[in-house]
Amino acid sequence: MTDILNGKSALVTGASNGIGKAIALKLLDAGAHVHFAARNGAALADLVQTLGPAASRVTLHPVDLSTREGIAQLVQGCGNPDILVNNAGAIAGGDIEKIDDETWLNAWNLKVFGYIRLARALLPGMYGRGSGVILNVIGMAGLGHDYNYICGSTGNAALIAFTDALGARSTDKGVRVVGINPGGTKTERIERLKRSEAERKLGDPERWRELLTDMPFGRLLEPKEIANLALFLVSDQASYLSGTEGSVRP
């Protein structure tokens, strides 16, 4: 354990699994008090049972962040954290003909508008304190636009622009806004997307692993590798970074 976040409080959304869980655990290991937020309250409760003494520095928030009510409930419950990690969200694959209005809106209400609403809700407290960090976990599809992931590519591009624009001026009030664009990461969600891609390209979703052979080092990213970058970005070691993203290719 490192103590670089001792005395800090952090809120991580989508913290019950995957990248969000890895980041939340990394910040906890660095000494922070961490608010774990996710829709799956049972998964959060199971997770905290594995944490031992560190559980005393954890607060759980089972909440739906795709709604304004969920955002308000979370903000009321977590107070004024030093660090916000926006991570909750999973956008379905598909082209312009496959993704209907309801799917598009539901996806963006959580990942795009959820990020923006939560940042807007917590920024006044950070500005008033004169310090804080917002980290948006976005995705490489916002840079490498994909017709067959059009909803995700468009949403991620919007969040990159949001991060850049907000982070360019938030420093005037002592707050940093940064992002991470992970490439293919070993999560349940990426398996679902790769299965969809394998069905489209190879005619069999069970052949999805064949689509990974050209990955760097011959494998997917591990969530803990994204968490290592997240810890650096939210810590004082990155104190001059704002309005930019760390992209973990491919």
JSON list of C-alpha atoms in Angstrom, two decimals:
[
{"chain": "A", "resi": 1, "resn": "MET", "atom": "CA", "xyz": [0.00, 0.00, 0.00]},
{"chain": "A", "resi": 2, "resn": "THR", "atom": "CA", "xyz": [1.12, 3.53, -0.82]},
{"chain": "A", "resi": 3, "resn": "ASP", "atom": "CA", "xyz": [-0.13, 6.53, 1.14]},
{"chain": "A", "resi": 4, "resn": "ILE", "atom": "CA", "xyz": [-0.22, 9.14, -1.63]},
{"chain": "A", "resi": 5, "resn": "LEU", "atom": "CA", "xyz": [-3.98, 9.65, -1.18]},
{"chain": "A", "resi": 6, "resn": "ASN", "atom": "CA", "xyz": [-4.05, 9.67, 2.62]},
{"chain": "A", "resi": 7, "resn": "GLY", "atom": "CA", "xyz": [-6.69, 12.11, 3.85]},
{"chain": "A", "resi": 8, "resn": "LYS", "atom": "CA", "xyz": [-8.39, 12.27, 0.45]},
{"chain": "A", "resi": 9, "resn": "SER", "atom": "CA", "xyz": [-11.88, 11.14, -0.42]},
{"chain": "A", "resi": 10, "resn": "ALA", "atom": "CA", "xyz": [-12.81, 9.70, -3.81]},
{"chain": "A", "resi": 11, "resn": "LEU", "atom": "CA", "xyz": [-16.02, 8.76, -5.58]},
{"chain": "A", "resi": 12, "resn": "VAL", "atom": "CA", "xyz": [-15.83, 6.03, -8.22]},
{"chain": "A", "resi": 13, "resn": "THR", "atom": "CA", "xyz": [-18.87, 5.18, -10.32]},
{"chain": "A", "resi": 14, "resn": "GLY", "atom": "CA", "xyz": [-19.40, 1.80, -11.93]},
{"chain": "A", "resi": 15, "resn": "ALA", "atom": "CA", "xyz": [-17.32, 0.42, -9.07]},
{"chain": "A", "resi": 16, "resn": "SER", "atom": "CA", "xyz": [-18.86, -3.03, -8.75]},
{"chain": "A", "resi": 17, "resn": "ASN", "atom": "CA", "xyz": [-16.80, -4.66, -11.52]},
{"chain": "A", "resi": 18, "resn": "GLY", "atom": "CA", "xyz": [-14.28, -4.22, -14.31]},
{"chain": "A", "resi": 19, "resn": "ILE", "atom": "CA", "xyz": [-12.27, -1.03, -14.65]},
{"chain": "A", "resi": 20, "resn": "GLY", "atom": "CA", "xyz": [-14.30, 0.85, -12.02]},
{"chain": "A", "resi": 21, "resn": "LYS", "atom": "CA", "xyz": [-13.73, -1.83, -9.41]},
{"chain": "A", "resi": 22, "resn": "ALA", "atom": "CA", "xyz": [-10.01, -1.92, -10.17]},
{"chain": "A", "resi": 23, "resn": "ILE", "atom": "CA", "xyz": [-9.71, 1.86, -9.87]},
{"chain": "A", "resi": 24, "resn": "ALA", "atom": "CA", "xyz": [-11.72, 2.01, -6.66]},
{"chain": "A", "resi": 25, "resn": "LEU", "atom": "CA", "xyz": [-9.54, -0.68, -5.07]},
{"chain": "A", "resi": 26, "resn": "LYS", "atom": "CA", "xyz": [-6.36, 1.06, -6.23]},
{"chain": "A", "resi": 27, "resn": "LEU", "atom": "CA", "xyz": [-7.42, 4.38, -4.68]},
{"chain": "A", "resi": 28, "resn": "LEU", "atom": "CA", "xyz": [-8.40, 2.58, -1.50]},
{"chain": "A", "resi": 29, "resn": "ASP", "atom": "CA", "xyz": [-4.99, 0.93, -1.39]},
{"chain": "A", "resi": 30, "resn": "ALA", "atom": "CA", "xyz": [-3.42, 4.39, -1.79]},
{"chain": "A", "resi": 31, "resn": "GLY", "atom": "CA", "xyz": [-5.06, 5.53, 1.45]},
{"chain": "A", "resi": 32, "resn": "ALA", "atom": "CA", "xyz": [-8.21, 7.30, 0.27]},
{"chain": "A", "resi": 33, "resn": "HIS", "atom": "CA", "xyz": [-11.70, 6.99, 1.68]},
{"chain": "A", "resi": 34, "resn": "VAL", "atom": "CA", "xyz": [-13.57, 5.65, -1.35]},
{"chain": "A", "resi": 35, "resn": "HIS", "atom": "CA", "xyz": [-17.25, 5.89, -2.22]},
{"chain": "A", "resi": 36, "resn": "PHE", "atom": "CA", "xyz": [-18.15, 2.88, -4.38]},
{"chain": "A", "resi": 37, "resn": "ALA", "atom": "CA", "xyz": [-21.19, 3.66, -6.56]},
{"chain": "A", "resi": 38, "resn": "ALA", "atom": "CA", "xyz": [-23.00, 1.22, -8.86]},
{"chain": "A", "resi": 39, "resn": "ARG", "atom": "CA", "xyz": [-26.49, 0.03, -9.72]},
{"chain": "A", "resi": 40, "resn": "ASN", "atom": "CA", "xyz": [-25.76, -3.50, -8.47]},
{"chain": "A", "resi": 41, "resn": "GLY", "atom": "CA", "xyz": [-26.07, -3.16, -4.71]},
{"chain": "A", "resi": 42, "resn": "ALA", "atom": "CA", "xyz": [-25.61, -6.89, -4.13]},
{"chain": "A", "resi": 43, "resn": "ALA", "atom": "CA", "xyz": [-22.29, -6.88, -5.99]},
{"chain": "A", "resi": 44, "resn": "LEU", "atom": "CA", "xyz": [-21.12, -3.90, -3.92]},
{"chain": "A", "resi": 45, "resn": "ALA", "atom": "CA", "xyz": [-22.08, -5.65, -0.69]},
{"chain": "A", "resi": 46, "resn": "ASP", "atom": "CA", "xyz": [-20.22, -8.80, -1.73]},
{"chain": "A", "resi": 47, "resn": "LEU", "atom": "CA", "xyz": [-17.16, -6.76, -2.65]},
{"chain": "A", "resi": 48, "resn": "VAL", "atom": "CA", "xyz": [-16.89, -4.94, 0.66]},
{"chain": "A", "resi": 49, "resn": "GLN", "atom": "CA", "xyz": [-16.88, -8.28, 2.48]},
{"chain": "A", "resi": 50, "resn": "THR", "atom": "CA", "xyz": [-13.51, -9.05, 0.85]},
{"chain": "A", "resi": 51, "resn": "LEU", "atom": "CA", "xyz": [-11.75, -5.86, 1.92]},
{"chain": "A", "resi": 52, "resn": "GLY", "atom": "CA", "xyz": [-10.82, -6.63, 5.51]},
{"chain": "A", "resi": 53, "resn": "PRO", "atom": "CA", "xyz": [-9.79, -3.62, 7.66]},
{"chain": "A", "resi": 54, "resn": "ALA", "atom": "CA", "xyz": [-9.83, -1.35, 4.59]},
{"chain": "A", "resi": 55, "resn": "ALA", "atom": "CA", "xyz": [-13.62, -1.65, 4.56]},
{"chain": "A", "resi": 56, "resn": "SER", "atom": "CA", "xyz": [-13.71, 1.02, 7.27]},
{"chain": "A", "resi": 57, "resn": "ARG", "atom": "CA", "xyz": [-12.71, 3.52, 4.56]},
{"chain": "A", "resi": 58, "resn": "VAL", "atom": "CA", "xyz": [-15.47, 2.48, 2.16]},
{"chain": "A", "resi": 59, "resn": "THR", "atom": "CA", "xyz": [-18.98, 3.83, 1.67]},
{"chain": "A", "resi": 60, "resn": "LEU", "atom": "CA", "xyz": [-21.36, 1.99, -0.66]},
{"chain": "A", "resi": 61, "resn": "HIS", "atom": "CA", "xyz": [-23.91, 3.73, -2.88]},
{"chain": "A", "resi": 62, "resn": "PRO", "atom": "CA", "xyz": [-26.30, 1.45, -4.80]},
{"chain": "A", "resi": 63, "resn": "VAL", "atom": "CA", "xyz": [-27.75, 4.00, -7.21]},
{"chain": "A", "resi": 64, "resn": "ASP", "atom": "CA", "xyz": [-28.86, 4.42, -10.83]},
{"chain": "A", "resi": 65, "resn": "LEU", "atom": "CA", "xyz": [-26.82, 7.24, -12.33]},
{"chain": "A", "resi": 66, "resn": "SER", "atom": "CA", "xyz": [-28.80, 7.34, -15.56]},
{"chain": "A", "resi": 67, "resn": "THR", "atom": "CA", "xyz": [-31.41, 9.47, -13.77]},
{"chain": "A", "resi": 68, "resn": "ARG", "atom": "CA", "xyz": [-31.31, 12.95, -12.26]},
{"chain": "A", "resi": 69, "resn": "GLU", "atom": "CA", "xyz": [-32.74, 11.49, -9.06]},
{"chain": "A", "resi": 70, "resn": "GLY", "atom": "CA", "xyz": [-29.90, 8.99, -8.84]},
{"chain": "A", "resi": 71, "resn": "ILE", "atom": "CA", "xyz": [-27.32, 11.74, -9.31]},
{"chain": "A", "resi": 72, "resn": "ALA", "atom": "CA", "xyz": [-28.94, 13.84, -6.58]},
{"chain": "A", "resi": 73, "resn": "GLN", "atom": "CA", "xyz": [-29.07, 10.87, -4.20]},
{"chain": "A", "resi": 74, "resn": "LEU", "atom": "CA", "xyz": [-25.38, 10.12, -4.75]},
{"chain": "A", "resi": 75, "resn": "VAL", "atom": "CA", "xyz": [-24.27, 13.73, -4.34]},
{"chain": "A", "resi": 76, "resn": "GLN", "atom": "CA", "xyz": [-26.19, 14.00, -1.09]},
{"chain": "A", "resi": 77, "resn": "GLY", "atom": "CA", "xyz": [-24.62, 10.77, 0.18]},
{"chain": "A", "resi": 78, "resn": "CYS", "atom": "CA", "xyz": [-20.99, 11.44, -0.68]},
{"chain": "A", "resi": 79, "resn": "GLY", "atom": "CA", "xyz": [-20.65, 15.11, 0.23]},
{"chain": "A", "resi": 80, "resn": "ASN", "atom": "CA", "xyz": [-17.75, 16.95, -1.35]},
{"chain": "A", "resi": 81, "resn": "PRO", "atom": "CA", "xyz": [-15.13, 14.41, -2.47]},
{"chain": "A", "resi": 82, "resn": "ASP", "atom": "CA", "xyz": [-11.62, 15.41, -3.49]},
{"chain": "A", "resi": 83, "resn": "ILE", "atom": "CA", "xyz": [-11.69, 13.06, -6.47]},
{"chain": "A", "resi": 84, "resn": "LEU", "atom": "CA", "xyz": [-14.45, 12.04, -8.87]},
{"chain": "A", "resi": 85, "resn": "VAL", "atom": "CA", "xyz": [-13.89, 9.10, -11.21]},
{"chain": "A", "resi": 86, "resn": "ASN", "atom": "CA", "xyz": [-16.65, 8.92, -13.81]},
{"chain": "A", "resi": 87, "resn": "ASN", "atom": "CA", "xyz": [-16.67, 5.36, -15.08]},
{"chain": "A", "resi": 88, "resn": "ALA", "atom": "CA", "xyz": [-20.23, 3.99, -15.08]},
{"chain": "A", "resi": 89, "resn": "GLY", "atom": "CA", "xyz": [-21.60, 3.07, -18.47]},
{"chain": "A", "resi": 90, "resn": "ALA", "atom": "CA", "xyz": [-21.74, 0.38, -21.13]},
{"chain": "A", "resi": 91, "resn": "ILE", "atom": "CA", "xyz": [-22.79, 1.27, -24.67]},
{"chain": "A", "resi": 92, "resn": "ALA", "atom": "CA", "xyz": [-24.01, -1.46, -27.00]},
{"chain": "A", "resi": 93, "resn": "GLY", "atom": "CA", "xyz": [-22.31, -2.19, -30.29]},
{"chain": "A", "resi": 94, "resn": "GLY", "atom": "CA", "xyz": [-24.12, -1.76, -33.59]},
{"chain": "A", "resi": 95, "resn": "ASP", "atom": "CA", "xyz": [-24.44, 0.48, -36.64]},
{"chain": "A", "resi": 96, "resn": "ILE", "atom": "CA", "xyz": [-26.85, 3.34, -37.32]},
{"chain": "A", "resi": 97, "resn": "GLU", "atom": "CA", "xyz": [-29.60, 0.93, -38.40]},
{"chain": "A", "resi": 98, "resn": "LYS", "atom": "CA", "xyz": [-29.27, -1.41, -35.42]},
{"chain": "A", "resi": 99, "resn": "ILE", "atom": "CA", "xyz": [-29.20, 1.14, -32.57]},
{"chain": "A", "resi": 100, "resn": "ASP", "atom": "CA", "xyz": [-32.72, 2.49, -32.06]},
{"chain": "A", "resi": 101, "resn": "ASP", "atom": "CA", "xyz": [-33.71, 5.66, -30.22]},
{"chain": "A", "resi": 102, "resn": "GLU", "atom": "CA", "xyz": [-34.37, 3.95, -26.90]},
{"chain": "A", "resi": 103, "resn": "THR", "atom": "CA", "xyz": [-31.02, 2.13, -26.88]},
{"chain": "A", "resi": 104, "resn": "TRP", "atom": "CA", "xyz": [-29.20, 5.33, -27.85]},
{"chain": "A", "resi": 105, "resn": "LEU", "atom": "CA", "xyz": [-30.89, 7.44, -25.17]},
{"chain": "A", "resi": 106, "resn": "ASN", "atom": "CA", "xyz": [-30.50, 4.86, -22.40]},
{"chain": "A", "resi": 107, "resn": "ALA", "atom": "CA", "xyz": [-26.79, 4.48, -23.14]},
{"chain": "A", "resi": 108, "resn": "TRP", "atom": "CA", "xyz": [-26.13, 8.22, -23.21]},
{"chain": "A", "resi": 109, "resn": "ASN", "atom": "CA", "xyz": [-28.21, 8.93, -20.12]},
{"chain": "A", "resi": 110, "resn": "LEU", "atom": "CA", "xyz": [-25.75, 6.82, -18.14]},
{"chain": "A", "resi": 111, "resn": "LYS", "atom": "CA", "xyz": [-22.38, 7.37, -19.76]},
{"chain": "A", "resi": 112, "resn": "VAL", "atom": "CA", "xyz": [-22.56, 10.77, -21.46]},
{"chain": "A", "resi": 113, "resn": "PHE", "atom": "CA", "xyz": [-25.14, 12.74, -19.46]},
{"chain": "A", "resi": 114, "resn": "GLY", "atom": "CA", "xyz": [-24.32, 10.81, -16.29]},
{"chain": "A", "resi": 115, "resn": "TYR", "atom": "CA", "xyz": [-20.71, 11.99, -16.49]},
{"chain": "A", "resi": 116, "resn": "ILE", "atom": "CA", "xyz": [-21.71, 15.57, -17.26]},
{"chain": "A", "resi": 117, "resn": "ARG", "atom": "CA", "xyz": [-24.42, 15.79, -14.59]},
{"chain": "A", "resi": 118, "resn": "LEU", "atom": "CA", "xyz": [-22.21, 14.37, -11.86]},
{"chain": "A", "resi": 119, "resn": "ALA", "atom": "CA", "xyz": [-19.33, 16.68, -12.78]},
{"chain": "A", "resi": 120, "resn": "ARG", "atom": "CA", "xyz": [-21.65, 19.69, -12.76]},
{"chain": "A", "resi": 121, "resn": "ALA", "atom": "CA", "xyz": [-23.08, 18.66, -9.39]},
{"chain": "A", "resi": 122, "resn": "LEU", "atom": "CA", "xyz": [-19.69, 18.28, -7.70]},
{"chain": "A", "resi": 123, "resn": "LEU", "atom": "CA", "xyz": [-17.77, 21.11, -9.34]},
{"chain": "A", "resi": 124, "resn": "PRO", "atom": "CA", "xyz": [-19.19, 23.89, -7.13]},
{"chain": "A", "resi": 125, "resn": "GLY", "atom": "CA", "xyz": [-17.83, 22.16, -4.01]},
{"chain": "A", "resi": 126, "resn": "MET", "atom": "CA", "xyz": [-14.45, 21.63, -5.64]},
{"chain": "A", "resi": 127, "resn": "TYR", "atom": "CA", "xyz": [-14.33, 25.22, -6.85]},
{"chain": "A", "resi": 128, "resn": "GLY", "atom": "CA", "xyz": [-15.28, 26.48, -3.42]},
{"chain": "A", "resi": 129, "resn": "ARG", "atom": "CA", "xyz": [-12.49, 24.44, -1.85]},
{"chain": "A", "resi": 130, "resn": "GLY", "atom": "CA", "xyz": [-10.03, 25.47, -4.57]},
{"chain": "A", "resi": 131, "resn": "SER", "atom": "CA", "xyz": [-8.96, 21.90, -5.33]},
{"chain": "A", "resi": 132, "resn": "GLY", "atom": "CA", "xyz": [-10.18, 18.64, -6.81]},
{"chain": "A", "resi": 133, "resn": "VAL", "atom": "CA", "xyz": [-9.74, 16.19, -9.66]},
{"chain": "A", "resi": 134, "resn": "ILE", "atom": "CA", "xyz": [-12.28, 14.77, -12.09]},
{"chain": "A", "resi": 135, "resn": "LEU", "atom": "CA", "xyz": [-11.16, 11.72, -14.05]},
{"chain": "A", "resi": 136, "resn": "ASN", "atom": "CA", "xyz": [-13.38, 10.58, -16.93]},
{"chain": "A", "resi": 137, "resn": "VAL", "atom": "CA", "xyz": [-12.86, 7.00, -18.10]},
{"chain": "A", "resi": 138, "resn": "ILE", "atom": "CA", "xyz": [-13.90, 7.29, -21.74]},
{"chain": "A", "resi": 139, "resn": "GLY", "atom": "CA", "xyz": [-12.55, 4.98, -24.45]},
{"chain": "A", "resi": 140, "resn": "MET", "atom": "CA", "xyz": [-10.47, 4.74, -27.61]},
{"chain": "A", "resi": 141, "resn": "ALA", "atom": "CA", "xyz": [-13.59, 4.63, -29.77]},
{"chain": "A", "resi": 142, "resn": "GLY", "atom": "CA", "xyz": [-13.84, 8.36, -29.20]},
{"chain": "A", "resi": 143, "resn": "LEU", "atom": "CA", "xyz": [-10.65, 8.75, -31.23]},
{"chain": "A", "resi": 144, "resn": "GLY", "atom": "CA", "xyz": [-10.90, 5.83, -33.67]},
{"chain": "A", "resi": 145, "resn": "HIS", "atom": "CA", "xyz": [-14.48, 6.24, -34.83]},
{"chain": "A", "resi": 146, "resn": "ASP", "atom": "CA", "xyz": [-16.21, 2.95, -35.66]},
{"chain": "A", "resi": 147, "resn": "TYR", "atom": "CA", "xyz": [-19.37, 2.71, -37.77]},
{"chain": "A", "resi": 148, "resn": "ASN", "atom": "CA", "xyz": [-20.24, -0.57, -36.07]},
{"chain": "A", "resi": 149, "resn": "TYR", "atom": "CA", "xyz": [-19.94, 1.08, -32.64]},
{"chain": "A", "resi": 150, "resn": "ILE", "atom": "CA", "xyz": [-21.50, 4.35, -33.68]},
{"chain": "A", "resi": 151, "resn": "CYS", "atom": "CA", "xyz": [-23.34, 5.09, -30.43]},
{"chain": "A", "resi": 152, "resn": "GLY", "atom": "CA", "xyz": [-20.22, 4.50, -28.34]},
{"chain": "A", "resi": 153, "resn": "SER", "atom": "CA", "xyz": [-17.86, 6.29, -30.72]},
{"chain": "A", "resi": 154, "resn": "THR", "atom": "CA", "xyz": [-20.07, 9.37, -30.81]},
{"chain": "A", "resi": 155, "resn": "GLY", "atom": "CA", "xyz": [-20.62, 9.40, -27.05]},
{"chain": "A", "resi": 156, "resn": "ASN", "atom": "CA", "xyz": [-16.95, 8.93, -26.29]},
{"chain": "A", "resi": 157, "resn": "ALA", "atom": "CA", "xyz": [-15.99, 11.71, -28.71]},
{"chain": "A", "resi": 158, "resn": "ALA", "atom": "CA", "xyz": [-18.40, 14.01, -26.87]},
{"chain": "A", "resi": 159, "resn": "LEU", "atom": "CA", "xyz": [-16.84, 13.11, -23.51]},
{"chain": "A", "resi": 160, "resn": "ILE", "atom": "CA", "xyz": [-13.33, 13.74, -24.83]},
{"chain": "A", "resi": 161, "resn": "ALA", "atom": "CA", "xyz": [-14.46, 17.20, -25.97]},
{"chain": "A", "resi": 162, "resn": "PHE", "atom": "CA", "xyz": [-16.14, 17.77, -22.59]},
{"chain": "A", "resi": 163, "resn": "THR", "atom": "CA", "xyz": [-12.95, 16.78, -20.73]},
{"chain": "A", "resi": 164, "resn": "ASP", "atom": "CA", "xyz": [-10.75, 18.98, -22.91]},
{"chain": "A", "resi": 165, "resn": "ALA", "atom": "CA", "xyz": [-13.03, 22.01, -22.74]},
{"chain": "A", "resi": 166, "resn": "LEU", "atom": "CA", "xyz": [-13.75, 21.84, -19.01]},
{"chain": "A", "resi": 167, "resn": "GLY", "atom": "CA", "xyz": [-10.17, 20.98, -18.05]},
{"chain": "A", "resi": 168, "resn": "ALA", "atom": "CA", "xyz": [-8.81, 23.91, -20.02]},
{"chain": "A", "resi": 169, "resn": "ARG", "atom": "CA", "xyz": [-10.50, 26.39, -17.66]},
{"chain": "A", "resi": 170, "resn": "SER", "atom": "CA", "xyz": [-11.21, 24.50, -14.43]},
{"chain": "A", "resi": 171, "resn": "THR", "atom": "CA", "xyz": [-7.59, 25.13, -13.46]},
{"chain": "A", "resi": 172, "resn": "ASP", "atom": "CA", "xyz": [-8.53, 28.78, -12.94]},
{"chain": "A", "resi": 173, "resn": "LYS", "atom": "CA", "xyz": [-10.28, 27.54, -9.78]},
{"chain": "A", "resi": 174, "resn": "GLY", "atom": "CA", "xyz": [-7.75, 24.92, -8.74]},
{"chain": "A", "resi": 175, "resn": "VAL", "atom": "CA", "xyz": [-9.51, 21.88, -10.25]},
{"chain": "A", "resi": 176, "resn": "ARG", "atom": "CA", "xyz": [-8.05, 19.42, -12.74]},
{"chain": "A", "resi": 177, "resn": "VAL", "atom": "CA", "xyz": [-10.13, 17.47, -15.29]},
{"chain": "A", "resi": 178, "resn": "VAL", "atom": "CA", "xyz": [-8.46, 14.60, -17.11]},
{"chain": "A", "resi": 179, "resn": "GLY", "atom": "CA", "xyz": [-9.44, 11.43, -18.94]},
{"chain": "A", "resi": 180, "resn": "ILE", "atom": "CA", "xyz": [-8.36, 7.92, -19.82]},
{"chain": "A", "resi": 181, "resn": "ASN", "atom": "CA", "xyz": [-9.14, 6.28, -23.15]},
{"chain": "A", "resi": 182, "resn": "PRO", "atom": "CA", "xyz": [-8.69, 2.55, -22.57]},
{"chain": "A", "resi": 183, "resn": "GLY", "atom": "CA", "xyz": [-8.26, 0.23, -25.50]},
{"chain": "A", "resi": 184, "resn": "GLY", "atom": "CA", "xyz": [-9.59, -3.32, -25.37]},
{"chain": "A", "resi": 185, "resn": "THR", "atom": "CA", "xyz": [-9.70, -4.27, -21.69]},
{"chain": "A", "resi": 186, "resn": "LYS", "atom": "CA", "xyz": [-10.38, -7.67, -20.15]},
{"chain": "A", "resi": 187, "resn": "THR", "atom": "CA", "xyz": [-13.93, -7.16, -18.87]},
{"chain": "A", "resi": 188, "resn": "GLU", "atom": "CA", "xyz": [-17.27, -8.89, -19.30]},
{"chain": "A", "resi": 189, "resn": "ARG", "atom": "CA", "xyz": [-18.37, -5.97, -21.48]},
{"chain": "A", "resi": 190, "resn": "ILE", "atom": "CA", "xyz": [-15.53, -6.34, -23.98]},
{"chain": "A", "resi": 191, "resn": "GLU", "atom": "CA", "xyz": [-16.32, -10.03, -24.31]},
{"chain": "A", "resi": 192, "resn": "ARG", "atom": "CA", "xyz": [-19.91, -9.13, -25.20]},
{"chain": "A", "resi": 193, "resn": "LEU", "atom": "CA", "xyz": [-18.72, -6.63, -27.81]},
{"chain": "A", "resi": 194, "resn": "LYS", "atom": "CA", "xyz": [-16.20, -9.07, -29.27]},
{"chain": "A", "resi": 195, "resn": "ARG", "atom": "CA", "xyz": [-18.84, -11.78, -29.46]},
{"chain": "A", "resi": 196, "resn": "SER", "atom": "CA", "xyz": [-21.05, -9.40, -31.42]},
{"chain": "A", "resi": 197, "resn": "GLU", "atom": "CA", "xyz": [-18.14, -8.56, -33.72]},
{"chain": "A", "resi": 198, "resn": "ALA", "atom": "CA", "xyz": [-17.26, -12.25, -34.19]},
{"chain": "A", "resi": 199, "resn": "GLU", "atom": "CA", "xyz": [-20.83, -13.05, -35.15]},
{"chain": "A", "resi": 200, "resn": "ARG", "atom": "CA", "xyz": [-20.78, -10.24, -37.70]},
{"chain": "A", "resi": 201, "resn": "LYS", "atom": "CA", "xyz": [-17.34, -10.99, -39.16]},
{"chain": "A", "resi": 202, "resn": "LEU", "atom": "CA", "xyz": [-16.90, -14.72, -38.62]},
{"chain": "A", "resi": 203, "resn": "GLY", "atom": "CA", "xyz": [-20.46, -15.95, -38.36]},
{"chain": "A", "resi": 204, "resn": "ASP", "atom": "CA", "xyz": [-19.92, -17.43, -34.89]},
{"chain": "A", "resi": 205, "resn": "PRO", "atom": "CA", "xyz": [-19.82, -15.48, -31.60]},
{"chain": "A", "resi": 206, "resn": "GLU", "atom": "CA", "xyz": [-17.84, -18.30, -29.95]},
{"chain": "A", "resi": 207, "resn": "ARG", "atom": "CA", "xyz": [-14.84, -17.40, -32.17]},
{"chain": "A", "resi": 208, "resn": "TRP", "atom": "CA", "xyz": [-14.39, -14.00, -30.49]},
{"chain": "A", "resi": 209, "resn": "ARG", "atom": "CA", "xyz": [-10.90, -14.81, -29.16]},
{"chain": "A", "resi": 210, "resn": "GLU", "atom": "CA", "xyz": [-9.67, -15.02, -32.75]},
{"chain": "A", "resi": 211, "resn": "LEU", "atom": "CA", "xyz": [-10.18, -11.26, -32.96]},
{"chain": "A", "resi": 212, "resn": "LEU", "atom": "CA", "xyz": [-7.51, -10.65, -30.30]},
{"chain": "A", "resi": 213, "resn": "THR", "atom": "CA", "xyz": [-4.48, -12.07, -32.09]},
{"chain": "A", "resi": 214, "resn": "ASP", "atom": "CA", "xyz": [-3.24, -8.68, -33.34]},
{"chain": "A", "resi": 215, "resn": "MET", "atom": "CA", "xyz": [-3.45, -7.01, -29.91]},
{"chain": "A", "resi": 216, "resn": "PRO", "atom": "CA", "xyz": [-0.22, -5.58, -28.43]},
{"chain": "A", "resi": 217, "resn": "PHE", "atom": "CA", "xyz": [1.58, -8.26, -26.42]},
{"chain": "A", "resi": 218, "resn": "GLY", "atom": "CA", "xyz": [-1.02, -10.69, -27.77]},
{"chain": "A", "resi": 219, "resn": "ARG", "atom": "CA", "xyz": [-3.56, -9.91, -25.05]},
{"chain": "A", "resi": 220, "resn": "LEU", "atom": "CA", "xyz": [-6.18, -7.52, -23.75]},
{"chain": "A", "resi": 221, "resn": "LEU", "atom": "CA", "xyz": [-5.39, -4.83, -21.22]},
{"chain": "A", "resi": 222, "resn": "GLU", "atom": "CA", "xyz": [-5.92, -5.78, -17.59]},
{"chain": "A", "resi": 223, "resn": "PRO", "atom": "CA", "xyz": [-8.20, -3.50, -15.52]},
{"chain": "A", "resi": 224, "resn": "LYS", "atom": "CA", "xyz": [-5.40, -3.12, -12.96]},
{"chain": "A", "resi": 225, "resn": "GLU", "atom": "CA", "xyz": [-3.21, -1.53, -15.64]},
{"chain": "A", "resi": 226, "resn": "ILE", "atom": "CA", "xyz": [-5.85, 1.16, -16.21]},
{"chain": "A", "resi": 227, "resn": "ALA", "atom": "CA", "xyz": [-6.11, 1.57, -12.43]},
{"chain": "A", "resi": 228, "resn": "ASN", "atom": "CA", "xyz": [-2.36, 2.23, -12.19]},
{"chain": "A", "resi": 229, "resn": "LEU", "atom": "CA", "xyz": [-2.71, 5.09, -14.68]},
{"chain": "A", "resi": 230, "resn": "ALA", "atom": "CA", "xyz": [-5.80, 6.38, -12.87]},
{"chain": "A", "resi": 231, "resn": "LEU", "atom": "CA", "xyz": [-3.94, 6.59, -9.57]},
{"chain": "A", "resi": 232, "resn": "PHE", "atom": "CA", "xyz": [-1.18, 8.63, -11.18]},
{"chain": "A", "resi": 233, "resn": "LEU", "atom": "CA", "xyz": [-3.64, 11.02, -12.85]},
{"chain": "A", "resi": 234, "resn": "VAL", "atom": "CA", "xyz": [-5.67, 11.77, -9.72]},
{"chain": "A", "resi": 235, "resn": "SER", "atom": "CA", "xyz": [-2.60, 12.14, -7.49]},
{"chain": "A", "resi": 236, "resn": "ASP", "atom": "CA", "xyz": [-0.38, 15.17, -6.99]},
{"chain": "A", "resi": 237, "resn": "GLN", "atom": "CA", "xyz": [2.20, 13.45, -9.18]},
{"chain": "A", "resi": 238, "resn": "ALA", "atom": "CA", "xyz": [0.11, 14.71, -12.13]},
{"chain": "A", "resi": 239, "resn": "SER", "atom": "CA", "xyz": [-0.51, 18.14, -10.63]},
{"chain": "A", "resi": 240, "resn": "TYR", "atom": "CA", "xyz": [0.07, 20.03, -13.91]},
{"chain": "A", "resi": 241, "resn": "LEU", "atom": "CA", "xyz": [-2.15, 17.87, -16.12]},
{"chain": "A", "resi": 242, "resn": "SER", "atom": "CA", "xyz": [-5.64, 19.06, -17.06]},
{"chain": "A", "resi": 243, "resn": "GLY", "atom": "CA", "xyz": [-7.79, 19.11, -20.18]},
{"chain": "A", "resi": 244, "resn": "THR", "atom": "CA", "xyz": [-6.13, 16.04, -21.64]},
{"chain": "A", "resi": 245, "resn": "GLU", "atom": "CA", "xyz": [-6.44, 12.27, -21.78]},
{"chain": "A", "resi": 246, "resn": "GLY", "atom": "CA", "xyz": [-4.09, 9.33, -21.38]},
{"chain": "A", "resi": 247, "resn": "SER", "atom": "CA", "xyz": [-4.84, 6.92, -24.24]},
{"chain": "A", "resi": 248, "resn": "VAL", "atom": "CA", "xyz": [-3.99, 3.26, -23.75]},
{"chain": "A", "resi": 249, "resn": "ARG", "atom": "CA", "xyz": [-3.94, 1.85, -27.25]},
{"chain": "A", "resi": 250, "resn": "PRO", "atom": "CA", "xyz": [-4.87, 0.03, -29.42]}
]
